[in-house]
PDB file of C-alpha atoms in Angstrom:
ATOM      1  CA  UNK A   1      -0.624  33.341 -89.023  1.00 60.00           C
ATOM      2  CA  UNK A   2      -0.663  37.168 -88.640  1.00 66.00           C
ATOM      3  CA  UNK A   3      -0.965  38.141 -84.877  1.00 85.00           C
ATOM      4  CA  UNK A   4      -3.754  40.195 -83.933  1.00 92.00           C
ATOM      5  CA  UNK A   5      -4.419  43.053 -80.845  1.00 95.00           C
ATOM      6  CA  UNK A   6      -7.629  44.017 -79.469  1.00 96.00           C
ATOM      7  CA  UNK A   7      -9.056  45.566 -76.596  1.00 97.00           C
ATOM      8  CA  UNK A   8      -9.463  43.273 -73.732  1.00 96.00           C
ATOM      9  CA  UNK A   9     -12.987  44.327 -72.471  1.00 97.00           C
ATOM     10  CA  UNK A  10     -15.268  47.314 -73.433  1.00 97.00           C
ATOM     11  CA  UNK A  11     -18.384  48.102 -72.033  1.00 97.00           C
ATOM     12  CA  UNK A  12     -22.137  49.511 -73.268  1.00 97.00           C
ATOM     13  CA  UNK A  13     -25.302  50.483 -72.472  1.00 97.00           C
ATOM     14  CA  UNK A  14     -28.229  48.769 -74.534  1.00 97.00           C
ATOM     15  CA  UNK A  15     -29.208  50.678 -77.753  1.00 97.00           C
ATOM     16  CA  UNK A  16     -25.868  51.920 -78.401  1.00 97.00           C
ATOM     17  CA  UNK A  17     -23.418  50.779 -81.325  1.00 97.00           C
ATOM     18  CA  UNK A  18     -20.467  49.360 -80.412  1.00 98.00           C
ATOM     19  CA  UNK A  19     -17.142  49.120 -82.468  1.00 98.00           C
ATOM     20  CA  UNK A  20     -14.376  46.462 -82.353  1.00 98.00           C
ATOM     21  CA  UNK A  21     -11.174  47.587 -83.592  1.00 97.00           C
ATOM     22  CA  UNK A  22      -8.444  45.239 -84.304  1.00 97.00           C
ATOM     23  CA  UNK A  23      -5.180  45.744 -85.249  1.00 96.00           C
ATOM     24  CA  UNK A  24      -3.293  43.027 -87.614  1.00 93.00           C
ATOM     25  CA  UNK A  25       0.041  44.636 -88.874  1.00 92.00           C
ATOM     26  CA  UNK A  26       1.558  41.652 -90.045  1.00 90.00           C
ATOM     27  CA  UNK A  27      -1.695  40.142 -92.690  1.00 90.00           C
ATOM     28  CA  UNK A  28      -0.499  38.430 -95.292  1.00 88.00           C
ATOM     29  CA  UNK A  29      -2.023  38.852 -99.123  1.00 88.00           C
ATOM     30  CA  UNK A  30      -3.887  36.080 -98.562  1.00 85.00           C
ATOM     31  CA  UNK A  31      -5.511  36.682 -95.146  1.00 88.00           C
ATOM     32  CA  UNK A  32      -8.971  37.211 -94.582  1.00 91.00           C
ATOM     33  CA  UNK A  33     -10.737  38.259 -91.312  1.00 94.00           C
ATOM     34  CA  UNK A  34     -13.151  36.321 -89.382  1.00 94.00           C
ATOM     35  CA  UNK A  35     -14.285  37.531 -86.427  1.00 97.00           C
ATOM     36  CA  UNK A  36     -16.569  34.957 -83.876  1.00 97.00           C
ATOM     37  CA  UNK A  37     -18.834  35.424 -80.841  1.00 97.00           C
ATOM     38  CA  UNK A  38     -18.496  33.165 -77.885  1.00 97.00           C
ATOM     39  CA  UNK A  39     -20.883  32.859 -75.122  1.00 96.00           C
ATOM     40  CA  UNK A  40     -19.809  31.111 -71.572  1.00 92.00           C
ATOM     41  CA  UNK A  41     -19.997  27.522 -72.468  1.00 89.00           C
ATOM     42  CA  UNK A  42     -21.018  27.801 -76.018  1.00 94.00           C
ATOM     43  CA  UNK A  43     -18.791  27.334 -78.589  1.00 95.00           C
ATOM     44  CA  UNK A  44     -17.303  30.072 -81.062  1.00 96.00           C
ATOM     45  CA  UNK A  45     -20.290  31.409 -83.391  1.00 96.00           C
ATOM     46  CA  UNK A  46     -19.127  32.801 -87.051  1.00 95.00           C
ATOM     47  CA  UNK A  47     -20.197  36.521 -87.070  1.00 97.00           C
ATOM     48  CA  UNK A  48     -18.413  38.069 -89.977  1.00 96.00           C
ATOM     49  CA  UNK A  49     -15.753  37.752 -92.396  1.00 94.00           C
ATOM     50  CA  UNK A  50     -14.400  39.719 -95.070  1.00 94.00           C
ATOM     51  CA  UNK A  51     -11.527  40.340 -97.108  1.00 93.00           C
ATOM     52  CA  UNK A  52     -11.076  44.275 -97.603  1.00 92.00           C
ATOM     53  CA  UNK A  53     -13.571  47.689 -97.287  1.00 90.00           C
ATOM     54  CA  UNK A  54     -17.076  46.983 -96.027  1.00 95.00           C
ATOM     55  CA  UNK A  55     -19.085  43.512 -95.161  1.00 96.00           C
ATOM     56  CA  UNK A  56     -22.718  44.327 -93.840  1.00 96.00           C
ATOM     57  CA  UNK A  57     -24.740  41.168 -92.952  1.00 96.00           C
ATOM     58  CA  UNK A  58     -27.908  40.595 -90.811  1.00 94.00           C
ATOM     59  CA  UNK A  59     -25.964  40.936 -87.478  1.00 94.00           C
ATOM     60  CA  UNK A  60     -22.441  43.278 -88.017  1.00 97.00           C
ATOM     61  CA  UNK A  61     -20.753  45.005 -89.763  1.00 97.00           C
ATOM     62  CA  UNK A  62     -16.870  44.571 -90.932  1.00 98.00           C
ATOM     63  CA  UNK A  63     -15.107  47.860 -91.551  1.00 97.00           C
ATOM     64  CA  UNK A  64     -11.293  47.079 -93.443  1.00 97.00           C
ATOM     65  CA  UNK A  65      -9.530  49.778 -94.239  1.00 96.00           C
ATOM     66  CA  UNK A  66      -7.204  50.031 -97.322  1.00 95.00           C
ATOM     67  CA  UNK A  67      -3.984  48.812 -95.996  1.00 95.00           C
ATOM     68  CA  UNK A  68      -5.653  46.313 -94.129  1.00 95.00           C
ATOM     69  CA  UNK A  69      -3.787  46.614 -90.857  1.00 95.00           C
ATOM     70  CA  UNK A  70      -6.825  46.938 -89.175  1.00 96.00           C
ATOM     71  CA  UNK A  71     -10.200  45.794 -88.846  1.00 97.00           C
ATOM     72  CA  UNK A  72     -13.187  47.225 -86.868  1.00 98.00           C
ATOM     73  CA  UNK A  73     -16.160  45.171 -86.307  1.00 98.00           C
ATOM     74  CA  UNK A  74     -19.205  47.136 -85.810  1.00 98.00           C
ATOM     75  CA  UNK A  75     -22.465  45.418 -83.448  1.00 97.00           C
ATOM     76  CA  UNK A  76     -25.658  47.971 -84.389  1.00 95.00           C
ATOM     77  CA  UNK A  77     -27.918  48.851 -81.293  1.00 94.00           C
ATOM     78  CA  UNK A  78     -26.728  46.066 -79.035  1.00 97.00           C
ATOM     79  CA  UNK A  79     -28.921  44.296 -76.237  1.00 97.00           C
ATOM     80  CA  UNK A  80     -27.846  42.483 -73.310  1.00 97.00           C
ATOM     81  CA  UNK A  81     -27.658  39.417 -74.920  1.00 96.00           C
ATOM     82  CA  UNK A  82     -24.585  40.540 -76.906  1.00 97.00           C
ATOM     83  CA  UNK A  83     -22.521  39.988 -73.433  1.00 98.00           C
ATOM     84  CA  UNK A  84     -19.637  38.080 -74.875  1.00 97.00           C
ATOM     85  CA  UNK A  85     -16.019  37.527 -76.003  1.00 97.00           C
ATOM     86  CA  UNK A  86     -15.979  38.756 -79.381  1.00 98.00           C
ATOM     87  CA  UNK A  87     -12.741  37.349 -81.226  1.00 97.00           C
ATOM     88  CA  UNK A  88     -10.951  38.757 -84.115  1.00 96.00           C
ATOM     89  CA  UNK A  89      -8.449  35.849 -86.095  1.00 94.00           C
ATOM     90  CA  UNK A  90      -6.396  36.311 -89.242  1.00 90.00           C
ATOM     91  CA  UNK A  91      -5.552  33.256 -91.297  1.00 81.00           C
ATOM     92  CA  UNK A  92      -4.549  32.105 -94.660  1.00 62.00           C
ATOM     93  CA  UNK A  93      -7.166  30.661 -96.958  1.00 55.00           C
ATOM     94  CA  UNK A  94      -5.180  28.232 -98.651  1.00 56.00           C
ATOM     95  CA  UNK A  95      -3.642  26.496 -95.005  1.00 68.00           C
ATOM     96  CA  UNK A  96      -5.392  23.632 -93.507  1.00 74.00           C
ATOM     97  CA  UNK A  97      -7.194  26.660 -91.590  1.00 79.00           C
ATOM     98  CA  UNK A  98      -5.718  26.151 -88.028  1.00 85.00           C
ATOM     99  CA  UNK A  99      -7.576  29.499 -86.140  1.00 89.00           C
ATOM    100  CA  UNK A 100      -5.107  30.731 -83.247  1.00 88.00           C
ATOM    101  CA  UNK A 101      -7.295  32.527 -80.852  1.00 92.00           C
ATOM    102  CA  UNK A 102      -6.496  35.174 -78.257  1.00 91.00           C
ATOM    103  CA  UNK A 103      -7.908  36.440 -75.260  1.00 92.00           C
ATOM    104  CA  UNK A 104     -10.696  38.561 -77.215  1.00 96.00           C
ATOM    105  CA  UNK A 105     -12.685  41.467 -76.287  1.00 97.00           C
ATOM    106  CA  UNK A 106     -15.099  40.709 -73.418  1.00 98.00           C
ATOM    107  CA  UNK A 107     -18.088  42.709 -74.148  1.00 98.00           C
ATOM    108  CA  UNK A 108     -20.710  44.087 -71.506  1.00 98.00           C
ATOM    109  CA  UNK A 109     -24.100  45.368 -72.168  1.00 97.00           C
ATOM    110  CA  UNK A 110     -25.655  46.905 -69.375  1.00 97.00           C
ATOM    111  CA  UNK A 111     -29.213  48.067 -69.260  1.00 95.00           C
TER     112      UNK A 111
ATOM    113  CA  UNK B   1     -29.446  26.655 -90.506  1.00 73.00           C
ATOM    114  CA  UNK B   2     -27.159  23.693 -90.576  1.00 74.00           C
ATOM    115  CA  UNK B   3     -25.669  23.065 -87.161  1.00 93.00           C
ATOM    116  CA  UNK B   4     -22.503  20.829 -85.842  1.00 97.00           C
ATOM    117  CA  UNK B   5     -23.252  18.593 -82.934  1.00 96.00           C
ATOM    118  CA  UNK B   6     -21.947  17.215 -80.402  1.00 97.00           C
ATOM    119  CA  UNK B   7     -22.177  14.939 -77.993  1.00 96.00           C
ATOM    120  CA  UNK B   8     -22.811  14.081 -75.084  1.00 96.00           C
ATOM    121  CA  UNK B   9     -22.912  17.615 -73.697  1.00 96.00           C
ATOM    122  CA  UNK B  10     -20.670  16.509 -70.849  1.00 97.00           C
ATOM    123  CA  UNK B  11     -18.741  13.591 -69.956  1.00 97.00           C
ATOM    124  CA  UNK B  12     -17.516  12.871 -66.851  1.00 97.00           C
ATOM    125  CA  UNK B  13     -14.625  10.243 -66.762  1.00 96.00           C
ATOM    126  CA  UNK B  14     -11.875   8.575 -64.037  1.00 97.00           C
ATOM    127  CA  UNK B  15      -8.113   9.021 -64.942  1.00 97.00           C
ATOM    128  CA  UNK B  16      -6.570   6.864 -66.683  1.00 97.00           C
ATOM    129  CA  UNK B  17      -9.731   5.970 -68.673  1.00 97.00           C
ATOM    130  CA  UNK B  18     -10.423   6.254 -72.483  1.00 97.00           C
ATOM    131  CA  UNK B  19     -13.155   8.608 -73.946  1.00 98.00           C
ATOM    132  CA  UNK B  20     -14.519   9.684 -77.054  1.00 97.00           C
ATOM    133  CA  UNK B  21     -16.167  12.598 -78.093  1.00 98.00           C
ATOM    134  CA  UNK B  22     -18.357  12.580 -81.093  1.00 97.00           C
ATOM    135  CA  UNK B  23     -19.368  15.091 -83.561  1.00 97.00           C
ATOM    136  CA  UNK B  24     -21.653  15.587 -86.513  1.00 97.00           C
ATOM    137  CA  UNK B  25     -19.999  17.878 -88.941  1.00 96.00           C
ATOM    138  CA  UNK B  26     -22.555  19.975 -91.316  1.00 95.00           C
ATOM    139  CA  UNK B  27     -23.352  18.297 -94.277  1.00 91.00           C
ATOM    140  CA  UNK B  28     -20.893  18.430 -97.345  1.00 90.00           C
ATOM    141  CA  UNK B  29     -18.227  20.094 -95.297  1.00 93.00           C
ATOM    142  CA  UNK B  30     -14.758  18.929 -96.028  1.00 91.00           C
ATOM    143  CA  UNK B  31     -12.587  19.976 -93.531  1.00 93.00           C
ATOM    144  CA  UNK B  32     -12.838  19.204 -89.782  1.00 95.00           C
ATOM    145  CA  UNK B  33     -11.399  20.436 -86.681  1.00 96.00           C
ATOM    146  CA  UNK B  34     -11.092  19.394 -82.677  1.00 98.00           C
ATOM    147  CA  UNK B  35     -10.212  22.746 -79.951  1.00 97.00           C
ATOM    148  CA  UNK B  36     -10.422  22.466 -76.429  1.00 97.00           C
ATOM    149  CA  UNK B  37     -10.998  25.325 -74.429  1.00 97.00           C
ATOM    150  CA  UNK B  38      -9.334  25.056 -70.856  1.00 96.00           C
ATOM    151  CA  UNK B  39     -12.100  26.971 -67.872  1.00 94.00           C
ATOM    152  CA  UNK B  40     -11.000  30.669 -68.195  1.00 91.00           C
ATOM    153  CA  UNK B  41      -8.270  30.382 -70.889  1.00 94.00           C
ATOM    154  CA  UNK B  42      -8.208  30.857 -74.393  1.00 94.00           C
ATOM    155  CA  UNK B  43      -9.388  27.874 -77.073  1.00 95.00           C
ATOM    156  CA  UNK B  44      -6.610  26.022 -78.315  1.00 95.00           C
ATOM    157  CA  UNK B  45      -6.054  23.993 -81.449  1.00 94.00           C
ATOM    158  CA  UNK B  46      -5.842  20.707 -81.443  1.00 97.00           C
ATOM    159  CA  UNK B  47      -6.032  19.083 -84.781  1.00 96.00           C
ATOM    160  CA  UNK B  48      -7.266  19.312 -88.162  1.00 94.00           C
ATOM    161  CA  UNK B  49      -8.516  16.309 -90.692  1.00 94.00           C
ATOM    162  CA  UNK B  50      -9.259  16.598 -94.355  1.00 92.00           C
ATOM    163  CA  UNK B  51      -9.446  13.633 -97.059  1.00 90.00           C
ATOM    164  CA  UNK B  52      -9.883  10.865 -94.252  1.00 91.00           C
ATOM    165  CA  UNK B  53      -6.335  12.000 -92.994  1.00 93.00           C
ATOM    166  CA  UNK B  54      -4.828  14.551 -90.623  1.00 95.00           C
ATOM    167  CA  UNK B  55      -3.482  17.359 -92.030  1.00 93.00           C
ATOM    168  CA  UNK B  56      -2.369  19.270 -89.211  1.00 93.00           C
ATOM    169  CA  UNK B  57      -1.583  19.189 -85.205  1.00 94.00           C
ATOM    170  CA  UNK B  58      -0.088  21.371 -82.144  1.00 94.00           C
ATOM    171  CA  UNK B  59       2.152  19.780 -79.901  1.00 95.00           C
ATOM    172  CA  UNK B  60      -0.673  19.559 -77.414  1.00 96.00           C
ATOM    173  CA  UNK B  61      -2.188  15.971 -79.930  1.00 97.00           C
ATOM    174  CA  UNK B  62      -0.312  13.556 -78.466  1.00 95.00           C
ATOM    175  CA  UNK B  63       0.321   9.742 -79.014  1.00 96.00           C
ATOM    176  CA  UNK B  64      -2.767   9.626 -76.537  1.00 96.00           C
ATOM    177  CA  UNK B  65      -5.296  11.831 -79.002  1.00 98.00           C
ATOM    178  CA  UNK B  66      -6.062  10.496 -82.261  1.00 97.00           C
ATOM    179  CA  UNK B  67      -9.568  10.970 -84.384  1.00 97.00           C
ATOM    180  CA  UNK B  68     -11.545   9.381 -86.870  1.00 95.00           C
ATOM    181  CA  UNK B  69     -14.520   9.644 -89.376  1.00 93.00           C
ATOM    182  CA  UNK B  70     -15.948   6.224 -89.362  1.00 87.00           C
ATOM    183  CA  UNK B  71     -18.782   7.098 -91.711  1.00 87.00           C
ATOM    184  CA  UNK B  72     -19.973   9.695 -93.715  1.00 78.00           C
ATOM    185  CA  UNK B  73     -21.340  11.845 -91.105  1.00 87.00           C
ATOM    186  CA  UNK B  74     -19.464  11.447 -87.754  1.00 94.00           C
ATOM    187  CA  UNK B  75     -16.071  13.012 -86.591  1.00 96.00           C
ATOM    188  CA  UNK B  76     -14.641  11.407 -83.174  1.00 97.00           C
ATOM    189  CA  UNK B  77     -11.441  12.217 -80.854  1.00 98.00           C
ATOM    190  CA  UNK B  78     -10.439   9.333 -78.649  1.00 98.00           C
ATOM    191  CA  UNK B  79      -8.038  10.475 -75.501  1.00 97.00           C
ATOM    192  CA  UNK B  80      -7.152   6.906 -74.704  1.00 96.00           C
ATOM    193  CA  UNK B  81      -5.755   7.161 -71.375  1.00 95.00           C
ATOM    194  CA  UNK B  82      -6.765  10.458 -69.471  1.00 97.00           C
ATOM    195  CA  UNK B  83      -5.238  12.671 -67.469  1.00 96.00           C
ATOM    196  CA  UNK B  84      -6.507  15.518 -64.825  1.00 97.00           C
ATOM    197  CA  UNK B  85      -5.529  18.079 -67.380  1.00 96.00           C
ATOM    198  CA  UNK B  86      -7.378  16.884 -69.904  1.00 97.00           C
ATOM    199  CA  UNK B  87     -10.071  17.966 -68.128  1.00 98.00           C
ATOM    200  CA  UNK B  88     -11.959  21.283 -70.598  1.00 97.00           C
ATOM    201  CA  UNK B  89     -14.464  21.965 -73.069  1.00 98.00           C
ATOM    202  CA  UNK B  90     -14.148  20.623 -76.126  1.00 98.00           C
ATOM    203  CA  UNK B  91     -14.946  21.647 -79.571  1.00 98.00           C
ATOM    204  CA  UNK B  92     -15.087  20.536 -83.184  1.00 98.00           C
ATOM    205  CA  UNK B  93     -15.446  22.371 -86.147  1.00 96.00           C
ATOM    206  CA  UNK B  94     -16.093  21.902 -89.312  1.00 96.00           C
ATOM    207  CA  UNK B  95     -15.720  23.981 -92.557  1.00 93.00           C
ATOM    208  CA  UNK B  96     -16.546  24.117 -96.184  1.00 91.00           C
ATOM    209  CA  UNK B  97     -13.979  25.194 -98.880  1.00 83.00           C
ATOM    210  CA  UNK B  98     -11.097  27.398 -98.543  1.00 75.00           C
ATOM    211  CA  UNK B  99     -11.527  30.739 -97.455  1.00 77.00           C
ATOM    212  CA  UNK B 100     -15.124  30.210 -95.685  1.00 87.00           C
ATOM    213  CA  UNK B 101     -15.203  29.973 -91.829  1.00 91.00           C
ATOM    214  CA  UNK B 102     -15.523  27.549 -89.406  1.00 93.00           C
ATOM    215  CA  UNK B 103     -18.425  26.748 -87.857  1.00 95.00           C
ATOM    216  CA  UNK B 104     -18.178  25.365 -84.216  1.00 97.00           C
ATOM    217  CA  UNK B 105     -20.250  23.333 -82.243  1.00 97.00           C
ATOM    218  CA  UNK B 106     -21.243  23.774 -78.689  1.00 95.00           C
ATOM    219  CA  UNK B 107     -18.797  21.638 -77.419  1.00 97.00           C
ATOM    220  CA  UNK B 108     -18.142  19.015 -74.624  1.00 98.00           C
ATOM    221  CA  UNK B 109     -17.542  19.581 -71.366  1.00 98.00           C
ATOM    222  CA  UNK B 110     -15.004  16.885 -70.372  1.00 98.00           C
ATOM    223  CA  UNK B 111     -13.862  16.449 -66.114  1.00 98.00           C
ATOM    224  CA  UNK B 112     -11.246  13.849 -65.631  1.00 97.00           C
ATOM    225  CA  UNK B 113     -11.617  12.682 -61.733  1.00 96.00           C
TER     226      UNK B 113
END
């Protein structure tokens, strides 16, 4: 499973975009990237995942760039309930889909 | 929106004792998981199941962890004789086919006294 870096906490003021960028040098051709939302005793929630260039749904964004060392996630206009760990985790789609987290990116929205 | 659920929300349990934890997997899923989250460290994976079998485990499933789908619709994780640092939130997961993510549930908060 290709390791993955990200900041360890960023911080925002409501309204404003905020972009996760995560850096995965090692991804393997059959990687994709998931990234997942966890609230203090809540479980991980799915956010995004993609493959390569651009995944838009109702929440994020997922920007991959070419050589797909990198991955930026991309939270529109955020509110104060986006507080959270956001987590970014590479794995290969034909394992038995073990996810190794890290620490993730403790995100604060502030009014 | 389908949902995984667990319960009970939090268990509170002697050393030394057995528990399980019980999930429901969404519907038609095929693959399902068991983390456990230790309070203020990162989630950790404990074991995988597909085809009524497990197909994969860290070091931390022991001889004391094992799980089971009795039916069609529950997934369970037995610790049969606990221990103080068992004590964490646990979570199960369940996925669809390859390549599409795993959804978690909200987990169970287990203390070992």
């Amino acid at each position: 499973l290709a390791k993955t870096t990200q900041p360890i906490s960023m911080d925002s003021y409501e309204g404003q975009e905020v972009n996760i960028t995560c850096s995965h040098n090692n991804i393997a051709t059959n990687d994709y990237i998931t990234w997942y939302q966890q609230f203090p005793s809540q479980g991980p929630r799915f956010i995004i995942q993609g493959y390569k260039t651009k995944v838009t749904n109702e929440v994020a964004s997922l920007f991959i760039p070419a050589d797909r060392k990198s991955s930026t996630l991309s939270l529109p206009r955020v509110s104060l309930s986006d507080t959270a760990v956001y987590y970014c985790l590479v794995g290969d789609g034909d394992s038995w889909g073990k996810l190794q987290f890290g620490a993730g990116t403790q995100v604060v929205v502030t009014p | 929106e389908p949902e995984v659920t667990q319960t009970p929300s939090h268990q509170v349990t002697q050393m030394g004792q057995e528990v399980i934890l019980r999930c429901v997997p969404i519907s038609n899923h095929l693959y399902f998981y068991w983390y456990r989250q230790i309070l203020g460290q990162k989630v950790e994976f404990l074991v995988s199941f597909y085809n009524n079998e497990i197909s994969e485990k860290s070091e931390i499933f022991d001889d004391q962890f094992s799980v089971e789908r009795p039916d069609g619709s529950n997934f369970t994780l037995k610790i049969r004789s606990t221990k103080l640092e068992d004590s964490a939130m646990y979570f199960c997961a369940s996925r669809g086919q390859f390549n599409q993510p795993q959804h978690f549930g909200d987990g169970t908060r287990l203390s070992i006294l």
